Amino acid sequence: MAAAAEVAAMRRAIALSAAGLGTTSPNPPVGCVVLNPAGEMVGEGYHQRKGEAHAEGQALAAAGPLADGATAVVTLEPCNHQGRTSPCRQALIDARVRRVVIGIIDPTSRDGGGAAALRAAGVDVETGVLADEVRVVLGSWLAATQRRRPVLTWPYVISGSGIVALPDGMEDSWRLRLNADAVLRAGGSVTEAIPGRHGAGMLDVKDAPADSAASVLASLYEGGVRRLVLDGGLEVAVPFLEAGLVDQVLAYIAEGRASRRPEVGLPWPLLPPGFIVRDARRVGGFVRLTGEPGKIR
Ligand SMILES: [Zn+2]
């Protein structure tokens, strides 16, 4: 069983991993904390960008010689694949880490899993630690990987003129892009959520072919996009809604609606059919409802 210090360190590793949201694609956002035998933190790190050191490499570099005999706490199973850098499981073995505590096993691991390779090298390995909490950050990447398409969020405002895009400059709009890879607009034009952030050639977000919603998403996935935001009103979302490809909607409705007549001509009162309420809160003059497809449509 994971020690209390390891569980606490995993929660810190989750926070570190979230710092990579929106920049690591197509790689996963991962965090790592290194503990000495007394359970004190001696190094930490997270994966920032494809082509740069993985979370374990960052944390081991920070710990230096203190990694000898230490425990590495990492949100995702260390990689076991010889790519442009040597695999993280080898870095952990070379650093003489004694124990590795893992949140989630990597469903994409190649050449067998890193956990198995670590065990074979005599490292004590524990898996499944705080997996549900790790999924708060890794969930979108895992879902995108499983479905081989980006996870899709559609934010919209219910206004007098119908269902429209979030106004430019709205703080929530910026926040959403900060955590995403790319933005798709009406007409199929696609840009990086924050241009230039991924580095040249890391994401291939050329305008998507318009033949079907599914093929648009498949080609963006091939281009490295894992989290996609729709920027537009009903017209941009309808093909994706009809194909059942919208994973989350954020519906904004102005506050202060007591004794008012609702807008006329809406296709639905607030959420698309089949979506259920996951969260509701006030944000800067609006109520924001988070909706997700329900189990029963
Ligand atoms: Zn790695």
PDB file of C-alpha atoms and ligand atoms in Angstrom:
ATOM      1  CA  MET A   1       0.000   0.000   0.000  1.00  0.00           C
ATOM      2  CA  ALA A   2       1.174   3.502  -0.779  1.00  0.00           C
ATOM      3  CA  ALA A   3       2.461   5.430   2.243  1.00  0.00           C
ATOM      4  CA  ALA A   4       0.731   8.647   3.293  1.00  0.00           C
ATOM      5  CA  ALA A   5       3.693  10.683   2.025  1.00  0.00           C
ATOM      6  CA  GLU A   6       3.414   8.972  -1.368  1.00  0.00           C
ATOM      7  CA  VAL A   7      -0.321   9.637  -1.624  1.00  0.00           C
ATOM      8  CA  ALA A   8       0.245  13.283  -0.715  1.00  0.00           C
ATOM      9  CA  ALA A   9       3.054  13.491  -3.296  1.00  0.00           C
ATOM     10  CA  MET A  10       0.755  12.001  -5.942  1.00  0.00           C
ATOM     11  CA  ARG A  11      -1.676  14.862  -5.409  1.00  0.00           C
ATOM     12  CA  ARG A  12       1.177  17.304  -5.951  1.00  0.00           C
ATOM     13  CA  ALA A  13       2.196  15.368  -9.081  1.00  0.00           C
ATOM     14  CA  ILE A  14      -1.389  15.748 -10.355  1.00  0.00           C
ATOM     15  CA  ALA A  15      -1.127  19.520  -9.927  1.00  0.00           C
ATOM     16  CA  LEU A  16       2.237  19.530 -11.731  1.00  0.00           C
ATOM     17  CA  SER A  17       0.795  17.477 -14.582  1.00  0.00           C
ATOM     18  CA  ALA A  18      -1.958  20.049 -15.090  1.00  0.00           C
ATOM     19  CA  ALA A  19       0.706  22.645 -15.885  1.00  0.00           C
ATOM     20  CA  GLY A  20       1.244  20.707 -19.117  1.00  0.00           C
ATOM     21  CA  LEU A  21      -2.393  20.899 -20.254  1.00  0.00           C
ATOM     22  CA  GLY A  22      -2.564  22.435 -23.687  1.00  0.00           C
ATOM     23  CA  THR A  23       1.145  22.095 -24.461  1.00  0.00           C
ATOM     24  CA  THR A  24       2.107  18.394 -24.344  1.00  0.00           C
ATOM     25  CA  SER A  25      -0.023  17.016 -27.169  1.00  0.00           C
ATOM     26  CA  PRO A  26       0.202  14.548 -28.727  1.00  0.00           C
ATOM     27  CA  ASN A  27       1.982  13.399 -25.547  1.00  0.00           C
ATOM     28  CA  PRO A  28       0.136  13.112 -22.227  1.00  0.00           C
ATOM     29  CA  PRO A  29       0.373  15.703 -19.442  1.00  0.00           C
ATOM     30  CA  VAL A  30       2.310  13.912 -16.667  1.00  0.00           C
ATOM     31  CA  GLY A  31       3.712  14.990 -13.301  1.00  0.00           C
ATOM     32  CA  CYS A  32       6.370  13.380 -11.093  1.00  0.00           C
ATOM     33  CA  VAL A  33       7.636  13.914  -7.537  1.00  0.00           C
ATOM     34  CA  VAL A  34      10.744  12.226  -6.087  1.00  0.00           C
ATOM     35  CA  LEU A  35      10.770  11.394  -2.362  1.00  0.00           C
ATOM     36  CA  ASN A  36      13.818  10.486  -0.297  1.00  0.00           C
ATOM     37  CA  PRO A  37      13.622   7.490   2.095  1.00  0.00           C
ATOM     38  CA  ALA A  38      12.346   9.828   4.833  1.00  0.00           C
ATOM     39  CA  GLY A  39       9.403  10.762   2.576  1.00  0.00           C
ATOM     40  CA  GLU A  40      10.668  14.291   1.893  1.00  0.00           C
ATOM     41  CA  MET A  41      10.366  15.811  -1.575  1.00  0.00           C
ATOM     42  CA  VAL A  42      13.764  16.124  -3.268  1.00  0.00           C
ATOM     43  CA  GLY A  43      12.737  16.733  -6.888  1.00  0.00           C
ATOM     44  CA  GLU A  44       9.741  17.288  -9.108  1.00  0.00           C
ATOM     45  CA  GLY A  45       8.857  17.975 -12.693  1.00  0.00           C
ATOM     46  CA  TYR A  46       6.281  17.696 -15.444  1.00  0.00           C
ATOM     47  CA  HIS A  47       6.257  17.105 -19.154  1.00  0.00           C
ATOM     48  CA  GLN A  48       5.978  20.431 -20.942  1.00  0.00           C
ATOM     49  CA  ARG A  49       6.271  19.725 -24.627  1.00  0.00           C
ATOM     50  CA  LYS A  50       6.839  16.916 -27.113  1.00  0.00           C
ATOM     51  CA  GLY A  51      10.571  16.584 -27.715  1.00  0.00           C
ATOM     52  CA  GLU A  52      11.436  17.829 -24.220  1.00  0.00           C
ATOM     53  CA  ALA A  53      12.206  15.745 -21.131  1.00  0.00           C
ATOM     54  CA  HIS A  54       9.420  13.649 -19.669  1.00  0.00           C
ATOM     55  CA  ALA A  55       8.157  14.298 -16.127  1.00  0.00           C
ATOM     56  CA  GLU A  56      10.407  11.596 -14.660  1.00  0.00           C
ATOM     57  CA  GLY A  57      13.483  13.043 -16.398  1.00  0.00           C
ATOM     58  CA  GLN A  58      12.709  16.522 -15.072  1.00  0.00           C
ATOM     59  CA  ALA A  59      12.177  15.243 -11.522  1.00  0.00           C
ATOM     60  CA  LEU A  60      15.301  13.034 -11.570  1.00  0.00           C
ATOM     61  CA  ALA A  61      17.406  15.931 -12.854  1.00  0.00           C
ATOM     62  CA  ALA A  62      16.115  18.075  -9.998  1.00  0.00           C
ATOM     63  CA  ALA A  63      16.851  15.369  -7.414  1.00  0.00           C
ATOM     64  CA  GLY A  64      20.336  14.638  -8.768  1.00  0.00           C
ATOM     65  CA  PRO A  65      22.228  12.189  -6.517  1.00  0.00           C
ATOM     66  CA  LEU A  66      19.327  12.255  -4.032  1.00  0.00           C
ATOM     67  CA  ALA A  67      17.432   9.972  -6.431  1.00  0.00           C
ATOM     68  CA  ASP A  68      19.628   7.093  -5.248  1.00  0.00           C
ATOM     69  CA  GLY A  69      17.362   4.921  -3.063  1.00  0.00           C
ATOM     70  CA  ALA A  70      14.426   7.298  -3.542  1.00  0.00           C
ATOM     71  CA  THR A  71      10.788   6.752  -4.491  1.00  0.00           C
ATOM     72  CA  ALA A  72       9.440   8.252  -7.716  1.00  0.00           C
ATOM     73  CA  VAL A  73       5.727   9.135  -7.650  1.00  0.00           C
ATOM     74  CA  VAL A  74       4.395   9.581 -11.181  1.00  0.00           C
ATOM     75  CA  THR A  75       0.880  10.067 -12.527  1.00  0.00           C
ATOM     76  CA  LEU A  76       1.312   7.824 -15.604  1.00  0.00           C
ATOM     77  CA  GLU A  77       3.296   4.615 -16.049  1.00  0.00           C
ATOM     78  CA  PRO A  78       6.890   5.459 -17.088  1.00  0.00           C
ATOM     79  CA  CYS A  79       7.517   4.901 -20.778  1.00  0.00           C
ATOM     80  CA  ASN A  80       9.362   1.840 -21.973  1.00  0.00           C
ATOM     81  CA  HIS A  81       9.916   2.889 -25.552  1.00  0.00           C
ATOM     82  CA  GLN A  82      13.254   3.767 -27.055  1.00  0.00           C
ATOM     83  CA  GLY A  83      12.436   6.983 -28.903  1.00  0.00           C
ATOM     84  CA  ARG A  84      14.575  10.050 -29.482  1.00  0.00           C
ATOM     85  CA  THR A  85      15.418   9.868 -25.778  1.00  0.00           C
ATOM     86  CA  SER A  86      16.029   6.743 -23.705  1.00  0.00           C
ATOM     87  CA  PRO A  87      12.909   5.422 -21.939  1.00  0.00           C
ATOM     88  CA  CYS A  88      11.996   6.778 -18.519  1.00  0.00           C
ATOM     89  CA  ARG A  89      12.049   3.342 -16.929  1.00  0.00           C
ATOM     90  CA  GLN A  90      15.759   3.175 -17.828  1.00  0.00           C
ATOM     91  CA  ALA A  91      16.387   6.657 -16.416  1.00  0.00           C
ATOM     92  CA  LEU A  92      14.749   5.544 -13.152  1.00  0.00           C
ATOM     93  CA  ILE A  93      16.823   2.362 -13.033  1.00  0.00           C
ATOM     94  CA  ASP A  94      20.043   4.255 -13.836  1.00  0.00           C
ATOM     95  CA  ALA A  95      19.277   6.784 -11.088  1.00  0.00           C
ATOM     96  CA  ARG A  96      18.964   3.823  -8.666  1.00  0.00           C
ATOM     97  CA  VAL A  97      15.395   4.665  -7.691  1.00  0.00           C
ATOM     98  CA  ARG A  98      14.205   1.994  -5.239  1.00  0.00           C
ATOM     99  CA  ARG A  99      10.441   2.309  -5.646  1.00  0.00           C
ATOM    100  CA  VAL A 100       8.046   3.725  -8.242  1.00  0.00           C
ATOM    101  CA  VAL A 101       4.447   4.671  -7.384  1.00  0.00           C
ATOM    102  CA  ILE A 102       2.207   4.984 -10.449  1.00  0.00           C
ATOM    103  CA  GLY A 103      -1.251   6.511 -10.862  1.00  0.00           C
ATOM    104  CA  ILE A 104      -2.444   5.009 -14.152  1.00  0.00           C
ATOM    105  CA  ILE A 105      -1.022   2.331 -16.442  1.00  0.00           C
ATOM    106  CA  ASP A 106      -0.307   3.705 -19.924  1.00  0.00           C
ATOM    107  CA  PRO A 107      -2.705   2.069 -22.407  1.00  0.00           C
ATOM    108  CA  THR A 108      -0.393   3.086 -25.274  1.00  0.00           C
ATOM    109  CA  SER A 109       2.851   1.682 -23.875  1.00  0.00           C
ATOM    110  CA  ARG A 110       4.909  -0.060 -26.488  1.00  0.00           C
ATOM    111  CA  ASP A 111       7.528  -2.824 -26.124  1.00  0.00           C
ATOM    112  CA  GLY A 112       5.692  -4.051 -23.004  1.00  0.00           C
ATOM    113  CA  GLY A 113       4.959  -1.787 -20.083  1.00  0.00           C
ATOM    114  CA  GLY A 114       7.413   0.345 -18.123  1.00  0.00           C
ATOM    115  CA  ALA A 115       6.047  -1.055 -14.852  1.00  0.00           C
ATOM    116  CA  ALA A 116       6.916  -4.622 -15.850  1.00  0.00           C
ATOM    117  CA  ALA A 117      10.400  -3.593 -16.964  1.00  0.00           C
ATOM    118  CA  LEU A 118      11.007  -1.774 -13.675  1.00  0.00           C
ATOM    119  CA  ARG A 119       9.909  -4.826 -11.691  1.00  0.00           C
ATOM    120  CA  ALA A 120      12.165  -7.033 -13.777  1.00  0.00           C
ATOM    121  CA  ALA A 121      15.052  -4.730 -12.808  1.00  0.00           C
ATOM    122  CA  GLY A 122      14.249  -5.227  -9.118  1.00  0.00           C
ATOM    123  CA  VAL A 123      12.432  -1.929  -8.548  1.00  0.00           C
ATOM    124  CA  ASP A 124       9.438  -2.043  -6.194  1.00  0.00           C
ATOM    125  CA  VAL A 125       6.407  -0.873  -8.202  1.00  0.00           C
ATOM    126  CA  GLU A 126       2.898   0.033  -7.070  1.00  0.00           C
ATOM    127  CA  THR A 127       0.173   0.965  -9.550  1.00  0.00           C
ATOM    128  CA  GLY A 128      -3.330   2.420  -9.415  1.00  0.00           C
ATOM    129  CA  VAL A 129      -2.559   4.999  -6.717  1.00  0.00           C
ATOM    130  CA  LEU A 130      -5.201   7.777  -6.774  1.00  0.00           C
ATOM    131  CA  ALA A 131      -6.113   6.713 -10.308  1.00  0.00           C
ATOM    132  CA  ASP A 132      -9.477   8.524 -10.196  1.00  0.00           C
ATOM    133  CA  GLU A 133      -7.833  11.779  -9.141  1.00  0.00           C
ATOM    134  CA  VAL A 134      -5.070  11.403 -11.739  1.00  0.00           C
ATOM    135  CA  ARG A 135      -7.811  11.030 -14.343  1.00  0.00           C
ATOM    136  CA  VAL A 136      -8.991  14.579 -13.588  1.00  0.00           C
ATOM    137  CA  VAL A 137      -5.985  15.761 -15.616  1.00  0.00           C
ATOM    138  CA  LEU A 138      -5.164  12.730 -17.793  1.00  0.00           C
ATOM    139  CA  GLY A 139      -8.775  11.846 -18.593  1.00  0.00           C
ATOM    140  CA  SER A 140      -9.028  13.859 -21.804  1.00  0.00           C
ATOM    141  CA  TRP A 141      -5.786  12.437 -23.154  1.00  0.00           C
ATOM    142  CA  LEU A 142      -6.860   8.895 -22.259  1.00  0.00           C
ATOM    143  CA  ALA A 143     -10.277   9.400 -23.872  1.00  0.00           C
ATOM    144  CA  ALA A 144      -8.768  10.918 -27.021  1.00  0.00           C
ATOM    145  CA  THR A 145      -6.279   8.067 -27.276  1.00  0.00           C
ATOM    146  CA  GLN A 146      -8.994   5.461 -26.862  1.00  0.00           C
ATOM    147  CA  ARG A 147     -11.336   7.042 -29.433  1.00  0.00           C
ATOM    148  CA  ARG A 148      -8.574   8.163 -31.795  1.00  0.00           C
ATOM    149  CA  ARG A 149     -10.128  11.622 -32.011  1.00  0.00           C
ATOM    150  CA  PRO A 150      -9.745  14.821 -29.975  1.00  0.00           C
ATOM    151  CA  VAL A 151     -11.990  15.432 -26.986  1.00  0.00           C
ATOM    152  CA  LEU A 152     -14.389  18.140 -28.093  1.00  0.00           C
ATOM    153  CA  THR A 153     -15.749  21.053 -26.021  1.00  0.00           C
ATOM    154  CA  TRP A 154     -18.296  23.525 -27.308  1.00  0.00           C
ATOM    155  CA  PRO A 155     -18.845  26.750 -25.348  1.00  0.00           C
ATOM    156  CA  TYR A 156     -21.772  28.968 -26.296  1.00  0.00           C
ATOM    157  CA  VAL A 157     -23.856  31.848 -25.063  1.00  0.00           C
ATOM    158  CA  ILE A 158     -27.646  31.832 -25.052  1.00  0.00           C
ATOM    159  CA  SER A 159     -28.504  35.359 -26.138  1.00  0.00           C
ATOM    160  CA  GLY A 160     -31.293  37.367 -27.671  1.00  0.00           C
ATOM    161  CA  SER A 161     -29.870  36.445 -31.071  1.00  0.00           C
ATOM    162  CA  GLY A 162     -29.861  32.726 -30.367  1.00  0.00           C
ATOM    163  CA  ILE A 163     -26.961  30.387 -29.640  1.00  0.00           C
ATOM    164  CA  VAL A 164     -23.727  32.220 -30.378  1.00  0.00           C
ATOM    165  CA  ALA A 165     -19.980  31.974 -29.781  1.00  0.00           C
ATOM    166  CA  LEU A 166     -18.371  33.271 -26.605  1.00  0.00           C
ATOM    167  CA  PRO A 167     -17.459  36.933 -27.061  1.00  0.00           C
ATOM    168  CA  ASP A 168     -13.774  37.548 -27.789  1.00  0.00           C
ATOM    169  CA  GLY A 169     -11.963  38.695 -24.699  1.00  0.00           C
ATOM    170  CA  MET A 170     -14.249  36.847 -22.306  1.00  0.00           C
ATOM    171  CA  GLU A 171     -12.013  35.459 -19.586  1.00  0.00           C
ATOM    172  CA  ASP A 172     -13.523  31.983 -19.782  1.00  0.00           C
ATOM    173  CA  SER A 173     -12.778  31.845 -23.487  1.00  0.00           C
ATOM    174  CA  TRP A 174      -9.091  32.467 -22.808  1.00  0.00           C
ATOM    175  CA  ARG A 175      -9.087  29.937 -19.971  1.00  0.00           C
ATOM    176  CA  LEU A 176     -10.581  27.288 -22.213  1.00  0.00           C
ATOM    177  CA  ARG A 177      -7.929  27.819 -24.881  1.00  0.00           C
ATOM    178  CA  LEU A 178      -5.172  27.683 -22.294  1.00  0.00           C
ATOM    179  CA  ASN A 179      -6.124  24.057 -21.610  1.00  0.00           C
ATOM    180  CA  ALA A 180      -6.755  23.016 -25.224  1.00  0.00           C
ATOM    181  CA  ASP A 181      -4.683  22.309 -28.338  1.00  0.00           C
ATOM    182  CA  ALA A 182      -6.702  23.755 -31.154  1.00  0.00           C
ATOM    183  CA  VAL A 183      -9.793  25.745 -32.070  1.00  0.00           C
ATOM    184  CA  LEU A 184     -12.145  24.911 -34.942  1.00  0.00           C
ATOM    185  CA  ARG A 185     -14.328  27.638 -36.442  1.00  0.00           C
ATOM    186  CA  ALA A 186     -17.249  27.711 -38.837  1.00  0.00           C
ATOM    187  CA  GLY A 187     -16.096  26.798 -42.339  1.00  0.00           C
ATOM    188  CA  GLY A 188     -13.544  24.309 -40.988  1.00  0.00           C
ATOM    189  CA  SER A 189     -10.617  26.638 -40.314  1.00  0.00           C
ATOM    190  CA  VAL A 190      -8.419  25.366 -37.485  1.00  0.00           C
ATOM    191  CA  THR A 191      -5.765  27.176 -35.496  1.00  0.00           C
ATOM    192  CA  GLU A 192      -3.664  26.299 -32.495  1.00  0.00           C
ATOM    193  CA  ALA A 193      -5.526  27.348 -29.351  1.00  0.00           C
ATOM    194  CA  ILE A 194      -2.590  29.611 -28.497  1.00  0.00           C
ATOM    195  CA  PRO A 195      -0.540  30.036 -31.690  1.00  0.00           C
ATOM    196  CA  GLY A 196       3.108  28.999 -31.551  1.00  0.00           C
ATOM    197  CA  ARG A 197       2.879  27.395 -28.144  1.00  0.00           C
ATOM    198  CA  HIS A 198       3.560  23.854 -29.297  1.00  0.00           C
ATOM    199  CA  GLY A 199       6.662  24.768 -31.261  1.00  0.00           C
ATOM    200  CA  ALA A 200       7.095  24.456 -35.004  1.00  0.00           C
ATOM    201  CA  GLY A 201       5.703  21.290 -36.512  1.00  0.00           C
ATOM    202  CA  MET A 202       4.455  19.788 -33.243  1.00  0.00           C
ATOM    203  CA  LEU A 203       0.812  20.094 -34.206  1.00  0.00           C
ATOM    204  CA  ASP A 204      -0.498  19.830 -37.735  1.00  0.00           C
ATOM    205  CA  VAL A 205      -3.682  21.886 -37.622  1.00  0.00           C
ATOM    206  CA  LYS A 206      -4.243  22.591 -41.297  1.00  0.00           C
ATOM    207  CA  ASP A 207      -7.863  23.242 -42.176  1.00  0.00           C
ATOM    208  CA  ALA A 208      -9.919  20.134 -41.817  1.00  0.00           C
ATOM    209  CA  PRO A 209     -11.618  18.415 -44.765  1.00  0.00           C
ATOM    210  CA  ALA A 210     -15.337  19.128 -44.662  1.00  0.00           C
ATOM    211  CA  ASP A 211     -16.605  15.700 -45.718  1.00  0.00           C
ATOM    212  CA  SER A 212     -17.810  14.554 -42.303  1.00  0.00           C
ATOM    213  CA  ALA A 213     -17.553  15.539 -38.666  1.00  0.00           C
ATOM    214  CA  ALA A 214     -15.874  12.228 -37.840  1.00  0.00           C
ATOM    215  CA  SER A 215     -13.232  12.588 -40.564  1.00  0.00           C
ATOM    216  CA  VAL A 216     -12.478  16.154 -39.460  1.00  0.00           C
ATOM    217  CA  LEU A 217     -11.741  14.890 -35.962  1.00  0.00           C
ATOM    218  CA  ALA A 218      -9.797  11.867 -37.199  1.00  0.00           C
ATOM    219  CA  SER A 219      -7.494  14.048 -39.282  1.00  0.00           C
ATOM    220  CA  LEU A 220      -6.943  16.476 -36.397  1.00  0.00           C
ATOM    221  CA  TYR A 221      -6.080  13.530 -34.155  1.00  0.00           C
ATOM    222  CA  GLU A 222      -3.517  12.384 -36.717  1.00  0.00           C
ATOM    223  CA  GLY A 223      -2.174  15.944 -36.629  1.00  0.00           C
ATOM    224  CA  GLY A 224      -1.571  15.638 -32.880  1.00  0.00           C
ATOM    225  CA  VAL A 225      -4.665  17.426 -31.521  1.00  0.00           C
ATOM    226  CA  ARG A 226      -6.056  15.855 -28.343  1.00  0.00           C
ATOM    227  CA  ARG A 227      -8.269  18.654 -26.983  1.00  0.00           C
ATOM    228  CA  LEU A 228     -10.327  20.702 -29.410  1.00  0.00           C
ATOM    229  CA  VAL A 229     -12.624  23.674 -28.787  1.00  0.00           C
ATOM    230  CA  LEU A 230     -15.402  24.668 -31.168  1.00  0.00           C
ATOM    231  CA  ASP A 231     -15.541  28.440 -31.673  1.00  0.00           C
ATOM    232  CA  GLY A 232     -18.925  29.414 -32.992  1.00  0.00           C
ATOM    233  CA  GLY A 233     -22.661  29.213 -32.565  1.00  0.00           C
ATOM    234  CA  LEU A 234     -25.118  26.506 -33.468  1.00  0.00           C
ATOM    235  CA  GLU A 235     -23.966  26.365 -37.104  1.00  0.00           C
ATOM    236  CA  VAL A 236     -20.473  25.148 -36.215  1.00  0.00           C
ATOM    237  CA  ALA A 237     -21.686  22.592 -33.674  1.00  0.00           C
ATOM    238  CA  VAL A 238     -24.618  20.917 -35.420  1.00  0.00           C
ATOM    239  CA  PRO A 239     -22.602  18.396 -37.500  1.00  0.00           C
ATOM    240  CA  PHE A 240     -20.661  17.323 -34.410  1.00  0.00           C
ATOM    241  CA  LEU A 241     -23.791  17.160 -32.224  1.00  0.00           C
ATOM    242  CA  GLU A 242     -25.630  15.088 -34.825  1.00  0.00           C
ATOM    243  CA  ALA A 243     -22.708  12.676 -35.022  1.00  0.00           C
ATOM    244  CA  GLY A 244     -22.574  12.372 -31.215  1.00  0.00           C
ATOM    245  CA  LEU A 245     -19.024  13.768 -31.156  1.00  0.00           C
ATOM    246  CA  VAL A 246     -19.407  16.621 -28.639  1.00  0.00           C
ATOM    247  CA  ASP A 247     -17.997  15.522 -25.277  1.00  0.00           C
ATOM    248  CA  GLN A 248     -18.773  18.623 -23.259  1.00  0.00           C
ATOM    249  CA  VAL A 249     -20.757  21.819 -23.663  1.00  0.00           C
ATOM    250  CA  LEU A 250     -20.383  24.990 -21.630  1.00  0.00           C
ATOM    251  CA  ALA A 251     -23.632  26.936 -21.796  1.00  0.00           C
ATOM    252  CA  TYR A 252     -23.594  30.567 -20.648  1.00  0.00           C
ATOM    253  CA  ILE A 253     -26.767  32.390 -19.772  1.00  0.00           C
ATOM    254  CA  ALA A 254     -26.924  35.925 -18.404  1.00  0.00           C
ATOM    255  CA  GLU A 255     -27.629  36.333 -14.710  1.00  0.00           C
ATOM    256  CA  GLY A 256     -30.519  38.369 -13.382  1.00  0.00           C
ATOM    257  CA  ARG A 257     -33.259  36.660 -15.329  1.00  0.00           C
ATOM    258  CA  ALA A 258     -36.040  36.870 -12.750  1.00  0.00           C
ATOM    259  CA  SER A 259     -39.436  37.704 -14.252  1.00  0.00           C
ATOM    260  CA  ARG A 260     -38.185  37.761 -17.806  1.00  0.00           C
ATOM    261  CA  ARG A 261     -39.449  36.115 -20.942  1.00  0.00           C
ATOM    262  CA  PRO A 262     -36.953  33.548 -22.228  1.00  0.00           C
ATOM    263  CA  GLU A 263     -35.397  34.114 -25.638  1.00  0.00           C
ATOM    264  CA  VAL A 264     -37.565  32.980 -28.510  1.00  0.00           C
ATOM    265  CA  GLY A 265     -36.554  30.668 -31.331  1.00  0.00           C
ATOM    266  CA  LEU A 266     -34.059  28.525 -29.442  1.00  0.00           C
ATOM    267  CA  PRO A 267     -33.714  24.923 -30.632  1.00  0.00           C
ATOM    268  CA  TRP A 268     -33.594  23.813 -26.958  1.00  0.00           C
ATOM    269  CA  PRO A 269     -33.923  25.700 -23.655  1.00  0.00           C
ATOM    270  CA  LEU A 270     -30.250  25.399 -22.647  1.00  0.00           C
ATOM    271  CA  LEU A 271     -28.496  22.059 -23.214  1.00  0.00           C
ATOM    272  CA  PRO A 272     -28.666  19.967 -26.382  1.00  0.00           C
ATOM    273  CA  PRO A 273     -30.936  16.910 -26.129  1.00  0.00           C
ATOM    274  CA  GLY A 274     -29.255  14.040 -24.282  1.00  0.00           C
ATOM    275  CA  PHE A 275     -26.865  16.265 -22.312  1.00  0.00           C
ATOM    276  CA  ILE A 276     -27.026  16.317 -18.530  1.00  0.00           C
ATOM    277  CA  VAL A 277     -25.872  18.963 -16.029  1.00  0.00           C
ATOM    278  CA  ARG A 278     -22.448  18.282 -14.539  1.00  0.00           C
ATOM    279  CA  ASP A 279     -21.702  21.648 -13.000  1.00  0.00           C
ATOM    280  CA  ALA A 280     -23.331  25.052 -12.607  1.00  0.00           C
ATOM    281  CA  ARG A 281     -21.727  28.235 -11.286  1.00  0.00           C
ATOM    282  CA  ARG A 282     -21.608  31.998 -11.667  1.00  0.00           C
ATOM    283  CA  VAL A 283     -18.855  33.411 -13.846  1.00  0.00           C
ATOM    284  CA  GLY A 284     -18.603  37.129 -14.549  1.00  0.00           C
ATOM    285  CA  GLY A 285     -22.231  38.095 -15.166  1.00  0.00           C
ATOM    286  CA  PHE A 286     -23.258  34.681 -16.466  1.00  0.00           C
ATOM    287  CA  VAL A 287     -24.338  31.349 -15.098  1.00  0.00           C
ATOM    288  CA  ARG A 288     -22.197  28.658 -16.713  1.00  0.00           C
ATOM    289  CA  LEU A 289     -23.644  25.176 -17.059  1.00  0.00           C
ATOM    290  CA  THR A 290     -21.310  22.308 -17.857  1.00  0.00           C
ATOM    291  CA  GLY A 291     -23.149  19.608 -19.777  1.00  0.00           C
ATOM    292  CA  GLU A 292     -22.039  16.157 -20.846  1.00  0.00           C
ATOM    293  CA  PRO A 293     -23.791  13.405 -22.788  1.00  0.00           C
ATOM    294  CA  GLY A 294     -25.906  11.363 -20.389  1.00  0.00           C
ATOM    295  CA  LYS A 295     -25.827   7.602 -20.290  1.00  0.00           C
ATOM    296  CA  ILE A 296     -29.393   7.398 -21.571  1.00  0.00           C
ATOM    297  CA  ARG A 297     -30.055   9.468 -24.661  1.00  0.00           C
TER     298      ARG A 297
HETATM  299 ZN    ZN B   1       8.950   8.823 -20.472  1.00  0.00          ZN
END
